[in-house]
Coordinates of C-alpha atoms in Angstrom, one line a residue:
Y1 CA 207.2 158.9 266.9
I2 CA 205.3 156.0 265.4
I3 CA 206.8 153.5 267.9
V4 CA 206.1 155.8 270.9
H5 CA 202.6 156.7 269.8
K6 CA 201.8 153.0 269.3
N7 CA 203.1 152.0 272.7
I8 CA 201.4 154.8 274.6
Q9 CA 198.1 153.9 273.0
L10 CA 198.7 150.2 274.0
L11 CA 199.4 151.3 277.5
F12 CA 196.2 153.3 277.6
K13 CA 194.3 150.2 276.5
Q14 CA 195.9 148.0 279.0
K15 CA 195.0 150.4 281.8
D16 CA 191.5 150.7 280.5
L17 CA 191.5 154.5 280.9
E18 CA 188.6 156.7 280.5
K19 CA 188.7 159.5 277.9
K20 CA 189.2 162.1 280.6
E21 CA 192.0 160.2 282.2
K22 CA 193.6 159.6 278.9
R23 CA 193.6 163.4 278.1
F24 CA 195.1 164.1 281.5
L25 CA 197.9 161.7 280.9
E26 CA 198.6 163.1 277.4
A27 CA 198.8 166.6 278.9
E28 CA 201.2 165.3 281.6
I29 CA 203.4 163.6 279.0
F30 CA 203.5 166.8 276.9
S31 CA 204.2 169.0 280.0
Y32 CA 207.1 166.7 280.8
S33 CA 208.5 166.5 277.3
W34 CA 208.4 170.0 275.8
P35 CA 211.1 171.5 278.0
L36 CA 213.5 168.8 276.9
I37 CA 213.1 169.9 273.3
V38 CA 214.3 173.4 274.2
V39 CA 217.0 171.9 276.4
G40 CA 218.4 170.0 273.4
T41 CA 218.8 173.3 271.6
L42 CA 220.4 175.1 274.6
Y43 CA 222.7 172.1 275.1
N44 CA 224.2 172.6 271.6
F45 CA 224.4 176.4 272.1
L46 CA 226.1 176.0 275.5
Y47 CA 228.8 173.8 274.0
W48 CA 229.3 176.1 270.9
T49 CA 229.3 179.4 272.8
D50 CA 233.1 179.4 273.1
S51 CA 233.6 178.9 269.4
L52 CA 231.1 181.7 268.6
V53 CA 232.8 184.2 270.9
L54 CA 236.3 183.1 269.8
G55 CA 235.3 183.6 266.2
Y56 CA 234.0 187.1 267.0
F57 CA 237.2 188.3 268.7
N58 CA 239.7 186.1 266.7
D59 CA 239.7 184.0 263.6
A60 CA 238.9 180.5 262.3
V61 CA 242.4 179.2 263.1
V62 CA 241.9 179.9 266.8
I63 CA 238.5 178.2 266.7
G64 CA 240.0 175.1 265.0
I65 CA 242.8 174.8 267.6
Y66 CA 240.4 175.3 270.5
N67 CA 237.9 172.8 269.2
A68 CA 240.7 170.1 269.4
A69 CA 240.7 170.6 273.2
I70 CA 236.9 170.7 273.3
T71 CA 236.7 167.4 271.4
L72 CA 239.1 165.6 273.7
I73 CA 237.0 166.7 276.7
F74 CA 234.2 164.4 275.4
F75 CA 236.2 161.5 276.8
F76 CA 234.7 162.5 280.2
A77 CA 231.3 161.5 278.9
I78 CA 232.2 157.9 278.3
A79 CA 231.7 156.6 281.9
Q80 CA 228.7 158.8 282.4
D81 CA 226.9 157.5 279.3
L82 CA 227.8 153.9 280.2
F83 CA 226.2 154.2 283.6
I84 CA 223.2 156.1 282.3
Q85 CA 222.4 153.2 280.0
L86 CA 222.9 150.7 282.8
F87 CA 221.1 152.4 285.6
F88 CA 218.5 154.9 284.3
P89 CA 215.8 152.2 283.9
M90 CA 216.6 150.9 287.4
L91 CA 216.5 154.3 289.0
S92 CA 213.2 155.1 287.3
E93 CA 211.8 151.8 288.6
K94 CA 213.0 152.3 292.2
Y95 CA 211.5 155.8 292.2
A96 CA 208.2 154.5 290.9
Q97 CA 208.2 151.9 293.7
N98 CA 209.0 154.7 296.2
K99 CA 212.2 152.9 297.3
K100 CA 214.1 156.1 298.1
E101 CA 216.9 154.4 300.1
V102 CA 217.7 152.1 297.1
L103 CA 217.6 155.1 294.7
R104 CA 219.9 157.0 297.0
D105 CA 222.4 154.2 297.4
I106 CA 222.5 153.4 293.6
S107 CA 222.9 157.1 292.7
K108 CA 225.8 157.6 295.2
Q109 CA 227.6 154.4 294.0
V110 CA 227.3 155.4 290.3
M111 CA 228.6 158.9 291.0
K112 CA 231.6 157.4 292.8
W113 CA 232.4 155.1 289.8
V114 CA 232.1 157.9 287.3
Y115 CA 234.4 160.1 289.4
M116 CA 237.0 157.3 289.7
I117 CA 237.1 156.6 286.0
N118 CA 237.2 160.3 285.1
I119 CA 240.2 160.8 287.3
V120 CA 242.2 158.4 285.0
I121 CA 241.0 160.4 281.9
F122 CA 242.0 163.6 283.7
A123 CA 245.5 162.3 284.4
A124 CA 246.1 161.5 280.8
L125 CA 244.8 164.9 279.5
F126 CA 246.4 167.0 282.2
I127 CA 249.9 165.3 282.3
F128 CA 250.2 164.6 278.6
P129 CA 248.0 167.2 276.8
G130 CA 250.5 167.7 274.0
V131 CA 250.8 163.9 273.3
M132 CA 247.0 163.5 273.3
I133 CA 246.5 166.5 271.0
N134 CA 249.3 165.3 268.6
L135 CA 247.9 161.7 268.6
F136 CA 244.3 162.8 267.6
F137 CA 244.9 166.0 265.7
G138 CA 248.6 166.5 264.8
A139 CA 251.3 168.9 265.9
D140 CA 249.5 171.9 264.4
Y141 CA 247.1 171.9 267.3
I142 CA 249.6 171.8 270.2
A143 CA 248.7 175.4 271.1
A144 CA 245.5 173.9 272.6
E145 CA 247.5 172.4 275.5
A146 CA 246.7 175.1 278.1
P147 CA 243.0 175.2 277.3
L148 CA 242.8 171.4 277.4
R149 CA 244.3 171.4 280.9
I150 CA 241.8 174.0 282.1
L151 CA 238.9 172.3 280.5
A152 CA 240.0 168.9 281.9
F153 CA 239.9 170.3 285.4
G154 CA 236.4 171.6 284.9
A155 CA 235.2 168.4 283.3
L156 CA 236.5 166.3 286.2
L157 CA 234.4 168.3 288.7
S158 CA 231.3 168.3 286.4
G159 CA 231.7 165.0 284.6
F160 CA 228.6 163.5 286.2
L161 CA 226.3 166.4 285.5
G162 CA 224.3 164.3 283.1
L163 CA 223.6 161.7 285.8
L164 CA 222.4 164.4 288.2
L165 CA 220.1 165.8 285.5
I166 CA 218.7 162.3 285.0
L167 CA 217.7 162.2 288.7
I168 CA 215.9 165.5 288.3
S169 CA 214.1 164.3 285.1
I170 CA 213.0 161.1 287.0
K171 CA 211.4 163.5 289.5
G172 CA 209.5 165.1 286.6
K173 CA 211.2 168.5 287.0
T174 CA 212.0 169.0 283.3
K175 CA 211.1 172.7 283.6
T176 CA 213.8 173.0 286.3
I177 CA 216.3 171.5 283.9
L178 CA 215.3 173.9 281.2
M179 CA 215.7 176.9 283.6
D180 CA 219.1 175.6 284.7
Y181 CA 220.3 175.3 281.1
L182 CA 219.0 178.8 280.2
I183 CA 220.7 180.4 283.2
F184 CA 224.1 178.7 282.7
T185 CA 224.0 179.2 278.9
I186 CA 223.6 183.0 279.5
L187 CA 226.3 182.9 282.2
N188 CA 228.7 181.1 279.9
L189 CA 228.1 183.6 277.2
L190 CA 228.7 186.5 279.5
L191 CA 231.9 185.0 280.9
D192 CA 233.1 184.2 277.4
V193 CA 232.6 187.8 276.3
I194 CA 234.5 189.0 279.4
L195 CA 237.4 186.6 279.4
V196 CA 238.0 185.7 275.7
K197 CA 238.7 189.3 274.8
S198 CA 241.6 189.4 277.3
Y199 CA 242.8 185.8 277.5
G200 CA 241.8 184.2 274.2
M201 CA 241.4 180.4 274.2
N202 CA 242.4 180.2 277.9
G203 CA 239.6 182.7 278.7
A204 CA 237.1 180.5 276.9
A205 CA 238.3 177.4 278.7
I206 CA 238.0 179.2 282.1
A207 CA 234.5 180.5 281.3
T208 CA 233.3 177.1 280.3
S209 CA 234.9 175.4 283.3
I210 CA 233.4 177.9 285.7
S211 CA 229.9 177.6 284.1
F212 CA 229.8 173.8 284.2
V213 CA 231.2 173.4 287.7
L214 CA 228.7 175.9 289.1
F215 CA 226.0 174.2 287.0
T216 CA 226.9 170.9 288.7
F217 CA 226.9 172.3 292.3
V218 CA 223.5 174.0 291.7
V219 CA 222.0 170.7 290.5
L220 CA 223.5 168.9 293.5
F221 CA 221.6 171.2 295.8
Q222 CA 218.4 170.8 293.7
I223 CA 218.6 167.1 294.2
K224 CA 219.1 167.6 297.9
K225 CA 215.9 169.7 297.8
F226 CA 213.9 167.2 295.7
Y227 CA 215.1 163.9 297.2
G228 CA 216.5 164.9 300.6
F229 CA 220.0 163.6 300.0
F230 CA 223.3 164.5 298.2
P231 CA 224.2 161.8 295.7
V232 CA 227.8 162.0 296.7
K233 CA 229.6 159.5 299.0
S234 CA 232.0 160.7 301.7
V235 CA 234.6 158.2 300.4
M236 CA 235.0 160.4 297.3
I237 CA 237.0 162.7 299.5
K238 CA 239.4 159.9 300.2
I239 CA 239.5 159.1 296.5
T240 CA 240.3 162.7 295.7
V241 CA 243.2 162.7 298.2
V242 CA 244.7 159.4 296.8
A243 CA 244.3 160.7 293.2
A244 CA 245.9 164.1 294.1
V245 CA 249.0 162.5 295.6
L246 CA 249.4 160.2 292.6
L247 CA 248.8 163.0 290.1
L248 CA 251.4 165.2 291.8
L249 CA 254.0 162.4 291.8
A250 CA 253.2 161.6 288.1
Y251 CA 253.4 165.2 287.1
L252 CA 256.8 165.6 288.9
I253 CA 258.4 162.6 287.1
H254 CA 256.8 162.9 283.7
D255 CA 259.4 165.2 282.4
Y256 CA 262.2 162.7 283.0
F257 CA 261.3 160.7 279.9
S258 CA 260.4 161.6 276.3
H259 CA 256.8 162.3 275.6
T260 CA 256.1 159.7 273.0
I261 CA 252.9 157.7 272.5
T262 CA 254.6 154.5 273.6
N263 CA 256.0 156.1 276.8
M264 CA 252.6 157.6 277.5
I265 CA 250.9 154.2 277.2
I266 CA 253.4 152.6 279.5
F267 CA 253.1 155.5 281.9
G268 CA 249.3 155.3 281.8
I269 CA 249.3 151.5 282.5
M270 CA 251.6 152.0 285.5
F271 CA 249.5 154.9 286.8
L272 CA 246.3 152.8 286.4
I273 CA 247.8 149.9 288.3
V274 CA 249.2 152.0 291.1
Y275 CA 245.9 154.0 291.3
M276 CA 243.7 150.9 291.6
L277 CA 246.1 149.4 294.1
A278 CA 246.0 152.6 296.2
L279 CA 242.2 152.6 296.1
F280 CA 242.1 149.0 297.4
L281 CA 244.7 149.6 300.1
T282 CA 242.9 152.7 301.4
G283 CA 239.5 151.0 301.6
C284 CA 237.8 153.0 298.8
F285 CA 236.1 149.8 297.4
D286 CA 233.2 148.1 299.1
E287 CA 230.7 145.3 298.4
Q288 CA 228.5 147.5 296.3
D289 CA 231.4 148.2 293.9
W290 CA 231.6 144.4 293.3
E291 CA 227.9 144.4 292.6
I292 CA 228.4 147.1 289.9
L293 CA 231.2 145.1 288.4
R294 CA 229.0 142.0 288.2
L295 CA 226.2 144.0 286.7
I296 CA 228.5 145.4 284.0
K297 CA 229.9 142.0 283.3
S298 CA 226.4 140.5 282.9
K299 CA 225.4 143.4 280.7
V300 CA 228.4 142.9 278.4
I301 CA 227.9 139.1 278.2
R302 CA 224.2 139.6 277.4
N303 CA 224.9 142.0 274.6
K304 CA 227.4 139.6 272.9

């Protein structure tokens, strides 16, 4: 708070604002910020709704097993968080400069990269759920295999929701974000109550996946309304087809060898090599992808 307050006052002095203008800007900042405080609370509640409802209909053991699956799903946030750190300042700058075409191109390229990375994570969690659970939590949590697969599918389709919400926040529509969270938190709670009673952990996973996928599609259409474009490249359809073929082949052959950590690592490396090669051969990479790689490389080198 002290740092922000000091820098805002410094900004006001640099702009030589009058008292009336200063009050107007302070009101604008407050109007932008207060919905995000509530969003933070709803965000936590949205993620813990499954556990609350499972606890009501079942017991603490079921909650513990299910939370193993929920925890592994956070792997899908890695790529998204990386690109938010890299591109959020750039996107804000381009919007302030009214460079909508550049904003559109960067947004689409980032979405493409997050999707490509998350497909690899999805492959690991969907094909080897038992190995992943055993590696991080132990054999006592193997019962979370089915919920993990369901949640992984939902996370693959909604794994860039945070990036989409960043675009809306850049537009200043934080009240829209608050309303979205409120609606889908209520929806997730209702679906949990309906599905958990009959299907247990699988019902909770289905409810959460449906809520987040719908949340993502709604935000996509909101971005279309606010900016005039969908931040999704057509090449993502080709990436989906390539990944689907490789995932099907991987799933068909994975039972022919023992599911040990060593075998999973070898299988994962082979899948990654074939996946990247297939993306190159099918023309899924372009010059802008190399620009992103160069930017990531320069960022890493600068932080060393």
